[in-house]
XYZ file of C-alpha atoms in Angstrom:
80
model
C 0.037 0.002 0.093
C 1.356 3.373 -1.015
C 0.689 6.354 1.207
C 1.499 10.077 0.376
C 4.215 11.740 2.419
C 3.795 15.539 2.073
C 6.970 17.502 1.774
C 7.598 20.061 4.313
C 5.839 23.272 3.382
C 7.777 25.754 5.572
C 11.418 24.752 6.001
C 13.172 26.917 8.590
C 16.596 27.732 9.828
C 17.260 28.865 13.408
C 20.192 30.962 14.441
C 21.196 31.944 17.979
C 21.984 35.467 18.536
C 23.285 37.285 21.611
C 21.242 40.529 22.623
C 22.674 43.774 23.778
C 21.937 42.559 27.281
C 24.013 39.464 27.060
C 21.131 37.068 26.883
C 20.769 34.637 23.942
C 17.904 34.673 21.611
C 16.796 32.415 18.768
C 15.934 33.949 15.339
C 14.087 31.852 13.002
C 14.193 32.291 9.178
C 11.782 30.747 6.780
C 13.743 29.317 3.764
C 12.691 29.798 0.199
C 11.126 26.903 -1.536
C 10.215 26.301 -5.155
C 6.658 25.665 -6.043
C 7.494 22.140 -7.335
C 9.191 21.110 -4.056
C 6.300 22.328 -1.842
C 3.731 20.516 -3.904
C 5.609 17.271 -4.549
C 4.238 14.148 -2.906
C 6.769 11.443 -2.216
C 5.856 7.633 -2.416
C 5.718 5.828 0.817
C 6.115 2.029 0.954
C 5.448 -0.368 3.908
C 8.836 -1.859 4.848
C 7.298 -5.281 5.792
C 5.752 -5.439 2.343
C 9.245 -4.844 0.756
C 10.584 -7.737 2.773
C 7.496 -9.893 2.201
C 6.989 -10.259 5.947
C 10.734 -11.263 6.653
C 13.265 -8.930 7.922
C 15.588 -8.482 4.648
C 14.997 -7.403 1.061
C 17.350 -6.790 -1.805
C 16.892 -3.309 -3.657
C 18.606 -2.896 -6.953
C 19.668 0.488 -8.234
C 21.281 0.392 -11.583
C 24.037 -2.305 -11.399
C 24.173 -2.073 -7.633
C 22.289 -4.417 -5.177
C 21.668 -3.179 -1.669
C 20.393 -5.098 1.252
C 17.572 -3.567 3.462
C 17.236 -4.963 6.821
C 14.780 -4.528 9.719
C 16.479 -4.726 13.104
C 14.909 -6.247 16.149
C 14.531 -2.682 17.502
C 12.377 -1.819 14.394
C 14.966 0.292 12.739
C 15.957 0.097 8.987
C 19.568 -0.474 7.763
C 20.511 -0.169 4.141
C 23.837 -1.647 3.133
C 25.819 -2.338 -0.076
């Protein structure tokens, strides 16, 4: 099952600055985005479907084969 993953609409960058009184303040800047990156929806894939219920799957990209592994802690590891 594929589920949409919306792209971040408002990427920000935070910068700490020191005020005249010596205290620290955080300034937040909105980063510019292009119309295409803000409206792009990425495909999402259920990891257990890629591994067909197991804990490993091979993923081929060009002439390279990678191994996707689901750990006991539920994390994903992708290795060459």
